[in-house]
Amino acid sequence: KATRVGVAVVDTFVWQSLASVAIPGFTINRLCAASLALLGALTRWPPPLRRWATTALGLAAIPLIITPIDRSVDFLMDSSLRKLYGAPGEP
């Protein structure tokens, strides 16, 4: 039983680290950097307005990226780490 609990803790930690921290953080960072560069090249907006627009875009992207990231992390873990200890519910 202790082994199953340990596996569940590690699985949850890895999943949360990837799906809630690392991948969304990287994705939003790159999206904001690209939008700031594009706004700088395509508009004559003052820098504070460009930064606020970039922030708004990053925040607006969050609901759109949640499901694809969660599904991708599930697939990644099912294809790699979870094969080492078996899927949940398997004997």
Backbone as XML, in Angstrom:
<?xml version="1.0"?>
<chain id="A" units="angstrom">
  <residue number="1" name="LYS">
    <atom name="N" x="0.829" y="-1.190" z="0.000"/>
    <atom name="CA" x="0.000" y="0.000" z="0.000"/>
    <atom name="C" x="0.875" y="1.256" z="0.000"/>
  </residue>
  <residue number="2" name="ALA">
    <atom name="N" x="1.941" y="1.248" z="0.764"/>
    <atom name="CA" x="2.828" y="2.409" z="0.823"/>
    <atom name="C" x="3.452" y="2.682" z="-0.543"/>
  </residue>
  <residue number="3" name="THR">
    <atom name="N" x="3.742" y="1.628" z="-1.280"/>
    <atom name="CA" x="4.315" y="1.801" z="-2.609"/>
    <atom name="C" x="3.328" y="2.474" z="-3.544"/>
  </residue>
  <residue number="4" name="ARG">
    <atom name="N" x="2.055" y="2.054" z="-3.481"/>
    <atom name="CA" x="1.036" y="2.679" z="-4.330"/>
    <atom name="C" x="0.849" y="4.152" z="-3.989"/>
  </residue>
  <residue number="5" name="VAL">
    <atom name="N" x="0.915" y="4.461" z="-2.718"/>
    <atom name="CA" x="0.787" y="5.861" z="-2.296"/>
    <atom name="C" x="1.979" y="6.658" z="-2.819"/>
  </residue>
  <residue number="6" name="GLY">
    <atom name="N" x="3.169" y="6.104" z="-2.697"/>
    <atom name="CA" x="4.368" y="6.781" z="-3.197"/>
    <atom name="C" x="4.307" y="7.011" z="-4.694"/>
  </residue>
  <residue number="7" name="VAL">
    <atom name="N" x="3.848" y="6.010" z="-5.434"/>
    <atom name="CA" x="3.714" y="6.145" z="-6.887"/>
    <atom name="C" x="2.689" y="7.218" z="-7.221"/>
  </residue>
  <residue number="8" name="ALA">
    <atom name="N" x="1.582" y="7.235" z="-6.489"/>
    <atom name="CA" x="0.548" y="8.250" z="-6.732"/>
    <atom name="C" x="1.069" y="9.648" z="-6.439"/>
  </residue>
  <residue number="9" name="VAL">
    <atom name="N" x="1.870" y="9.789" z="-5.392"/>
    <atom name="CA" x="2.443" y="11.092" z="-5.050"/>
    <atom name="C" x="3.396" y="11.557" z="-6.148"/>
  </residue>
  <residue number="10" name="VAL">
    <atom name="N" x="4.261" y="10.678" z="-6.605"/>
    <atom name="CA" x="5.215" y="11.046" z="-7.665"/>
    <atom name="C" x="4.476" y="11.367" z="-8.958"/>
  </residue>
  <residue number="11" name="ASP">
    <atom name="N" x="3.502" y="10.540" z="-9.306"/>
    <atom name="CA" x="2.731" y="10.775" z="-10.524"/>
    <atom name="C" x="2.025" y="12.129" z="-10.460"/>
  </residue>
  <residue number="12" name="THR">
    <atom name="N" x="1.395" y="12.420" z="-9.346"/>
    <atom name="CA" x="0.696" y="13.696" z="-9.181"/>
    <atom name="C" x="1.663" y="14.860" z="-9.229"/>
  </residue>
  <residue number="13" name="PHE">
    <atom name="N" x="2.804" y="14.726" z="-8.570"/>
    <atom name="CA" x="3.797" y="15.798" z="-8.556"/>
    <atom name="C" x="4.315" y="16.092" z="-9.963"/>
  </residue>
  <residue number="14" name="VAL">
    <atom name="N" x="4.661" y="15.044" z="-10.699"/>
    <atom name="CA" x="5.168" y="15.236" z="-12.060"/>
    <atom name="C" x="4.088" y="15.844" z="-12.954"/>
  </residue>
  <residue number="15" name="TRP">
    <atom name="N" x="2.861" y="15.312" z="-12.873"/>
    <atom name="CA" x="1.776" y="15.825" z="-13.706"/>
    <atom name="C" x="1.513" y="17.300" z="-13.403"/>
  </residue>
  <residue number="16" name="GLN">
    <atom name="N" x="1.398" y="17.638" z="-12.130"/>
    <atom name="CA" x="1.128" y="19.027" z="-11.747"/>
    <atom name="C" x="2.275" y="19.949" z="-12.151"/>
  </residue>
  <residue number="17" name="SER">
    <atom name="N" x="3.506" y="19.472" z="-11.984"/>
    <atom name="CA" x="4.661" y="20.287" z="-12.362"/>
    <atom name="C" x="4.648" y="20.617" z="-13.849"/>
  </residue>
  <residue number="18" name="LEU">
    <atom name="N" x="4.314" y="19.629" z="-14.655"/>
    <atom name="CA" x="4.286" y="19.846" z="-16.104"/>
    <atom name="C" x="3.031" y="20.604" z="-16.536"/>
  </residue>
  <residue number="19" name="ALA">
    <atom name="N" x="1.855" y="20.129" z="-16.126"/>
    <atom name="CA" x="0.597" y="20.664" z="-16.648"/>
    <atom name="C" x="0.178" y="21.986" z="-16.012"/>
  </residue>
  <residue number="20" name="SER">
    <atom name="N" x="0.671" y="22.279" z="-14.828"/>
    <atom name="CA" x="0.224" y="23.497" z="-14.151"/>
    <atom name="C" x="1.298" y="24.562" z="-14.032"/>
  </residue>
  <residue number="21" name="VAL">
    <atom name="N" x="2.554" y="24.183" z="-14.206"/>
    <atom name="CA" x="3.629" y="25.150" z="-13.982"/>
    <atom name="C" x="4.513" y="25.305" z="-15.218"/>
  </residue>
  <residue number="22" name="ALA">
    <atom name="N" x="5.233" y="24.265" z="-15.575"/>
    <atom name="CA" x="6.278" y="24.387" z="-16.587"/>
    <atom name="C" x="5.745" y="24.704" z="-17.991"/>
  </residue>
  <residue number="23" name="ILE">
    <atom name="N" x="4.860" y="23.887" z="-18.488"/>
    <atom name="CA" x="4.388" y="24.063" z="-19.866"/>
    <atom name="C" x="3.519" y="25.314" z="-20.022"/>
  </residue>
  <residue number="24" name="PRO">
    <atom name="N" x="2.544" y="25.567" z="-19.132"/>
    <atom name="CA" x="1.782" y="26.818" z="-19.285"/>
    <atom name="C" x="2.659" y="28.057" z="-19.124"/>
  </residue>
  <residue number="25" name="GLY">
    <atom name="N" x="3.582" y="28.022" z="-18.182"/>
    <atom name="CA" x="4.465" y="29.174" z="-17.994"/>
    <atom name="C" x="5.297" y="29.464" z="-19.229"/>
  </residue>
  <residue number="26" name="PHE">
    <atom name="N" x="5.873" y="28.421" z="-19.805"/>
    <atom name="CA" x="6.666" y="28.592" z="-21.021"/>
    <atom name="C" x="5.794" y="29.068" z="-22.182"/>
  </residue>
  <residue number="27" name="THR">
    <atom name="N" x="4.622" y="28.461" z="-22.332"/>
    <atom name="CA" x="3.727" y="28.810" z="-23.431"/>
    <atom name="C" x="3.278" y="30.263" z="-23.352"/>
  </residue>
  <residue number="28" name="ILE">
    <atom name="N" x="2.844" y="30.681" z="-22.188"/>
    <atom name="CA" x="2.387" y="32.064" z="-22.034"/>
    <atom name="C" x="3.549" y="33.038" z="-22.186"/>
  </residue>
  <residue number="29" name="ASN">
    <atom name="N" x="4.720" y="32.686" z="-21.670"/>
    <atom name="CA" x="5.887" y="33.551" z="-21.821"/>
    <atom name="C" x="6.221" y="33.769" z="-23.287"/>
  </residue>
  <residue number="30" name="ARG">
    <atom name="N" x="6.237" y="32.704" z="-24.057"/>
    <atom name="CA" x="6.579" y="32.825" z="-25.487"/>
    <atom name="C" x="5.481" y="33.562" z="-26.246"/>
  </residue>
  <residue number="31" name="LEU">
    <atom name="N" x="4.229" y="33.317" z="-25.897"/>
    <atom name="CA" x="3.112" y="34.015" z="-26.531"/>
    <atom name="C" x="3.205" y="35.516" z="-26.270"/>
  </residue>
  <residue number="32" name="CYS">
    <atom name="N" x="3.493" y="35.878" z="-25.034"/>
    <atom name="CA" x="3.615" y="37.299" z="-24.688"/>
    <atom name="C" x="4.828" y="37.931" z="-25.368"/>
  </residue>
  <residue number="33" name="ALA">
    <atom name="N" x="5.947" y="37.227" z="-25.413"/>
    <atom name="CA" x="7.134" y="37.772" z="-26.080"/>
    <atom name="C" x="6.867" y="37.992" z="-27.564"/>
  </residue>
  <residue number="34" name="ALA">
    <atom name="N" x="6.214" y="37.027" z="-28.197"/>
    <atom name="CA" x="5.907" y="37.163" z="-29.627"/>
    <atom name="C" x="4.911" y="38.290" z="-29.869"/>
  </residue>
  <residue number="35" name="SER">
    <atom name="N" x="3.901" y="38.395" z="-29.019"/>
    <atom name="CA" x="2.913" y="39.453" z="-29.231"/>
    <atom name="C" x="3.517" y="40.831" z="-28.987"/>
  </residue>
  <residue number="36" name="LEU">
    <atom name="N" x="4.398" y="40.945" z="-28.020"/>
    <atom name="CA" x="5.060" y="42.231" z="-27.775"/>
    <atom name="C" x="5.931" y="42.623" z="-28.959"/>
  </residue>
  <residue number="37" name="ALA">
    <atom name="N" x="6.649" y="41.662" z="-29.510"/>
    <atom name="CA" x="7.481" y="41.948" z="-30.679"/>
    <atom name="C" x="6.609" y="42.329" z="-31.877"/>
  </residue>
  <residue number="38" name="LEU">
    <atom name="N" x="5.520" y="41.608" z="-32.092"/>
    <atom name="CA" x="4.633" y="41.929" z="-33.214"/>
    <atom name="C" x="3.976" y="43.297" z="-33.043"/>
  </residue>
  <residue number="39" name="LEU">
    <atom name="N" x="3.528" y="43.588" z="-31.842"/>
    <atom name="CA" x="2.923" y="44.900" z="-31.608"/>
    <atom name="C" x="3.946" y="46.024" z="-31.810"/>
  </residue>
  <residue number="40" name="GLY">
    <atom name="N" x="5.180" y="45.759" z="-31.443"/>
    <atom name="CA" x="6.223" y="46.756" z="-31.655"/>
    <atom name="C" x="6.520" y="46.980" z="-33.119"/>
  </residue>
  <residue number="41" name="ALA">
    <atom name="N" x="6.418" y="45.916" z="-33.906"/>
    <atom name="CA" x="6.726" y="46.023" z="-35.332"/>
    <atom name="C" x="5.537" y="46.525" z="-36.152"/>
  </residue>
  <residue number="42" name="LEU">
    <atom name="N" x="4.329" y="46.214" z="-35.737"/>
    <atom name="CA" x="3.157" y="46.499" z="-36.560"/>
    <atom name="C" x="2.348" y="47.723" z="-36.129"/>
  </residue>
  <residue number="43" name="THR">
    <atom name="N" x="2.592" y="48.213" z="-34.923"/>
    <atom name="CA" x="1.814" y="49.357" z="-34.445"/>
    <atom name="C" x="2.756" y="50.471" z="-33.999"/>
  </residue>
  <residue number="44" name="ARG">
    <atom name="N" x="2.167" y="51.605" z="-33.772"/>
    <atom name="CA" x="2.920" y="52.729" z="-33.208"/>
    <atom name="C" x="2.410" y="53.057" z="-31.812"/>
  </residue>
  <residue number="45" name="TRP">
    <atom name="N" x="1.837" y="52.054" z="-31.175"/>
    <atom name="CA" x="1.336" y="52.245" z="-29.831"/>
    <atom name="C" x="2.496" y="52.555" z="-28.890"/>
  </residue>
  <residue number="46" name="PRO">
    <atom name="N" x="2.257" y="53.356" z="-27.863"/>
    <atom name="CA" x="3.321" y="53.617" z="-26.888"/>
    <atom name="C" x="3.650" y="52.343" z="-26.104"/>
  </residue>
  <residue number="47" name="PRO">
    <atom name="N" x="4.873" y="52.228" z="-25.619"/>
    <atom name="CA" x="5.286" y="51.000" z="-24.913"/>
    <atom name="C" x="4.374" y="50.571" z="-23.772"/>
  </residue>
  <residue number="48" name="PRO">
    <atom name="N" x="3.872" y="51.484" z="-22.926"/>
    <atom name="CA" x="2.973" y="50.993" z="-21.859"/>
    <atom name="C" x="1.704" y="50.335" z="-22.407"/>
  </residue>
  <residue number="49" name="LEU">
    <atom name="N" x="1.153" y="50.862" z="-23.478"/>
    <atom name="CA" x="-0.042" y="50.266" z="-24.074"/>
    <atom name="C" x="0.279" y="48.896" z="-24.673"/>
  </residue>
  <residue number="50" name="ARG">
    <atom name="N" x="1.435" y="48.776" z="-25.313"/>
    <atom name="CA" x="1.842" y="47.477" z="-25.871"/>
    <atom name="C" x="2.009" y="46.442" z="-24.762"/>
  </residue>
  <residue number="51" name="ARG">
    <atom name="N" x="2.605" y="46.854" z="-23.641"/>
    <atom name="CA" x="2.794" y="45.920" z="-22.524"/>
    <atom name="C" x="1.452" y="45.489" z="-21.935"/>
  </residue>
  <residue number="52" name="TRP">
    <atom name="N" x="0.516" y="46.423" z="-21.776"/>
    <atom name="CA" x="-0.801" y="46.073" z="-21.254"/>
    <atom name="C" x="-1.551" y="45.159" z="-22.221"/>
  </residue>
  <residue number="53" name="ALA">
    <atom name="N" x="-1.434" y="45.433" z="-23.510"/>
    <atom name="CA" x="-2.089" y="44.573" z="-24.507"/>
    <atom name="C" x="-1.488" y="43.168" z="-24.473"/>
  </residue>
  <residue number="54" name="THR">
    <atom name="N" x="-0.185" y="43.100" z="-24.312"/>
    <atom name="CA" x="0.494" y="41.809" z="-24.218"/>
    <atom name="C" x="0.032" y="41.047" z="-22.978"/>
  </residue>
  <residue number="55" name="THR">
    <atom name="N" x="-0.082" y="41.737" z="-21.861"/>
    <atom name="CA" x="-0.565" y="41.116" z="-20.627"/>
    <atom name="C" x="-1.994" y="40.606" z="-20.802"/>
  </residue>
  <residue number="56" name="ALA">
    <atom name="N" x="-2.840" y="41.412" z="-21.401"/>
    <atom name="CA" x="-4.231" y="41.005" z="-21.633"/>
    <atom name="C" x="-4.295" y="39.774" z="-22.534"/>
  </residue>
  <residue number="57" name="LEU">
    <atom name="N" x="-3.466" y="39.740" z="-23.560"/>
    <atom name="CA" x="-3.441" y="38.584" z="-24.453"/>
    <atom name="C" x="-2.991" y="37.333" z="-23.707"/>
  </residue>
  <residue number="58" name="GLY">
    <atom name="N" x="-1.964" y="37.469" z="-22.891"/>
    <atom name="CA" x="-1.494" y="36.330" z="-22.113"/>
    <atom name="C" x="-2.558" y="35.797" z="-21.176"/>
  </residue>
  <residue number="59" name="LEU">
    <atom name="N" x="-3.261" y="36.685" z="-20.506"/>
    <atom name="CA" x="-4.336" y="36.254" z="-19.604"/>
    <atom name="C" x="-5.501" y="35.643" z="-20.370"/>
  </residue>
  <residue number="60" name="ALA">
    <atom name="N" x="-5.819" y="36.196" z="-21.522"/>
    <atom name="CA" x="-6.917" y="35.672" z="-22.332"/>
    <atom name="C" x="-6.591" y="34.290" z="-22.904"/>
  </residue>
  <residue number="61" name="ALA">
    <atom name="N" x="-5.319" y="33.996" z="-23.069"/>
    <atom name="CA" x="-4.912" y="32.708" z="-23.639"/>
    <atom name="C" x="-5.050" y="31.563" z="-22.641"/>
  </residue>
  <residue number="62" name="ILE">
    <atom name="N" x="-5.051" y="31.863" z="-21.358"/>
    <atom name="CA" x="-5.059" y="30.805" z="-20.343"/>
    <atom name="C" x="-6.216" y="29.821" z="-20.523"/>
  </residue>
  <residue number="63" name="PRO">
    <atom name="N" x="-7.459" y="30.266" z="-20.652"/>
    <atom name="CA" x="-8.539" y="29.281" z="-20.814"/>
    <atom name="C" x="-8.416" y="28.443" z="-22.095"/>
  </residue>
  <residue number="64" name="LEU">
    <atom name="N" x="-7.757" y="28.993" z="-23.102"/>
    <atom name="CA" x="-7.638" y="28.277" z="-24.369"/>
    <atom name="C" x="-6.547" y="27.211" z="-24.354"/>
  </residue>
  <residue number="65" name="ILE">
    <atom name="N" x="-5.545" y="27.368" z="-23.489"/>
    <atom name="CA" x="-4.427" y="26.424" z="-23.497"/>
    <atom name="C" x="-4.561" y="25.320" z="-22.455"/>
  </residue>
  <residue number="66" name="ILE">
    <atom name="N" x="-5.505" y="25.438" z="-21.537"/>
    <atom name="CA" x="-5.607" y="24.476" z="-20.439"/>
    <atom name="C" x="-5.860" y="23.052" z="-20.936"/>
  </residue>
  <residue number="67" name="THR">
    <atom name="N" x="-6.914" y="22.850" z="-21.683"/>
    <atom name="CA" x="-7.281" y="21.497" z="-22.115"/>
    <atom name="C" x="-6.225" y="20.857" z="-23.008"/>
  </residue>
  <residue number="68" name="PRO">
    <atom name="N" x="-5.700" y="21.557" z="-24.028"/>
    <atom name="CA" x="-4.657" y="20.915" z="-24.840"/>
    <atom name="C" x="-3.406" y="20.536" z="-24.035"/>
  </residue>
  <residue number="69" name="ILE">
    <atom name="N" x="-3.026" y="21.370" z="-23.089"/>
    <atom name="CA" x="-1.850" y="21.047" z="-22.276"/>
    <atom name="C" x="-2.137" y="19.853" z="-21.376"/>
  </residue>
  <residue number="70" name="ASP">
    <atom name="N" x="-3.283" y="19.839" z="-20.724"/>
    <atom name="CA" x="-3.631" y="18.711" z="-19.853"/>
    <atom name="C" x="-3.650" y="17.402" z="-20.632"/>
  </residue>
  <residue number="71" name="ARG">
    <atom name="N" x="-4.269" y="17.406" z="-21.785"/>
    <atom name="CA" x="-4.327" y="16.180" z="-22.598"/>
    <atom name="C" x="-2.943" y="15.761" z="-23.085"/>
  </residue>
  <residue number="72" name="SER">
    <atom name="N" x="-2.131" y="16.737" z="-23.448"/>
    <atom name="CA" x="-0.767" y="16.436" z="-23.911"/>
    <atom name="C" x="0.079" y="15.846" z="-22.795"/>
  </residue>
  <residue number="73" name="VAL">
    <atom name="N" x="-0.044" y="16.379" z="-21.598"/>
    <atom name="CA" x="0.712" y="15.844" z="-20.466"/>
    <atom name="C" x="0.221" y="14.439" z="-20.120"/>
  </residue>
  <residue number="74" name="ASP">
    <atom name="N" x="-1.076" y="14.208" z="-20.165"/>
    <atom name="CA" x="-1.597" y="12.853" z="-19.948"/>
    <atom name="C" x="-1.002" y="11.887" z="-20.968"/>
  </residue>
  <residue number="75" name="PHE">
    <atom name="N" x="-1.017" y="12.274" z="-22.239"/>
    <atom name="CA" x="-0.458" y="11.413" z="-23.282"/>
    <atom name="C" x="1.030" y="11.179" z="-23.064"/>
  </residue>
  <residue number="76" name="LEU">
    <atom name="N" x="1.767" y="12.239" z="-22.737"/>
    <atom name="CA" x="3.204" y="12.132" z="-22.502"/>
    <atom name="C" x="3.500" y="11.181" z="-21.348"/>
  </residue>
  <residue number="77" name="MET">
    <atom name="N" x="2.766" y="11.342" z="-20.264"/>
    <atom name="CA" x="3.011" y="10.480" z="-19.107"/>
    <atom name="C" x="2.541" y="9.050" z="-19.349"/>
  </residue>
  <residue number="78" name="ASP">
    <atom name="N" x="1.424" y="8.878" z="-20.057"/>
    <atom name="CA" x="0.967" y="7.520" z="-20.398"/>
    <atom name="C" x="1.971" y="6.816" z="-21.298"/>
  </residue>
  <residue number="79" name="SER">
    <atom name="N" x="2.652" y="7.582" z="-22.135"/>
    <atom name="CA" x="3.606" y="7.016" z="-23.082"/>
    <atom name="C" x="4.992" y="6.810" z="-22.492"/>
  </residue>
  <residue number="80" name="SER">
    <atom name="N" x="5.239" y="7.352" z="-21.321"/>
    <atom name="CA" x="6.591" y="7.253" z="-20.772"/>
    <atom name="C" x="6.580" y="6.792" z="-19.313"/>
  </residue>
  <residue number="81" name="LEU">
    <atom name="N" x="6.436" y="7.705" z="-18.406"/>
    <atom name="CA" x="6.592" y="7.428" z="-16.979"/>
    <atom name="C" x="5.599" y="6.395" z="-16.463"/>
  </residue>
  <residue number="82" name="ARG">
    <atom name="N" x="4.356" y="6.489" z="-16.878"/>
    <atom name="CA" x="3.346" y="5.570" z="-16.364"/>
    <atom name="C" x="3.546" y="4.139" z="-16.858"/>
  </residue>
  <residue number="83" name="LYS">
    <atom name="N" x="4.300" y="3.948" z="-17.917"/>
    <atom name="CA" x="4.609" y="2.592" z="-18.368"/>
    <atom name="C" x="5.547" y="1.888" z="-17.391"/>
  </residue>
  <residue number="84" name="LEU">
    <atom name="N" x="6.307" y="2.670" z="-16.638"/>
    <atom name="CA" x="7.235" y="2.063" z="-15.671"/>
    <atom name="C" x="6.518" y="1.431" z="-14.493"/>
  </residue>
  <residue number="85" name="TYR">
    <atom name="N" x="5.399" y="2.000" z="-14.089"/>
    <atom name="CA" x="4.698" y="1.486" z="-12.926"/>
    <atom name="C" x="3.260" y="1.080" z="-13.209"/>
  </residue>
  <residue number="86" name="GLY">
    <atom name="N" x="2.830" y="1.152" z="-14.454"/>
    <atom name="CA" x="1.482" y="0.720" z="-14.807"/>
    <atom name="C" x="0.487" y="1.842" z="-14.622"/>
  </residue>
  <residue number="87" name="ALA">
    <atom name="N" x="-0.555" y="1.802" z="-15.401"/>
    <atom name="CA" x="-1.597" y="2.831" z="-15.333"/>
    <atom name="C" x="-2.408" y="2.666" z="-14.058"/>
  </residue>
  <residue number="88" name="PRO">
    <atom name="N" x="-3.007" y="3.765" z="-13.580"/>
    <atom name="CA" x="-3.846" y="3.641" z="-12.387"/>
    <atom name="C" x="-4.984" y="2.653" z="-12.613"/>
  </residue>
  <residue number="89" name="GLY">
    <atom name="N" x="-5.242" y="1.836" z="-11.612"/>
    <atom name="CA" x="-6.321" y="0.853" z="-11.698"/>
    <atom name="C" x="-5.851" y="-0.499" z="-12.192"/>
  </residue>
  <residue number="90" name="GLU">
    <atom name="N" x="-4.640" y="-0.590" z="-12.746"/>
    <atom name="CA" x="-4.121" y="-1.881" z="-13.174"/>
    <atom name="C" x="-3.540" y="-2.611" z="-11.960"/>
  </residue>
  <residue number="91" name="PRO">
    <atom name="N" x="-3.584" y="-3.923" z="-11.969"/>
    <atom name="CA" x="-3.031" y="-4.692" z="-10.817"/>
    <atom name="C" x="-1.522" y="-4.603" z="-10.740"/>
  </residue>
</chain>
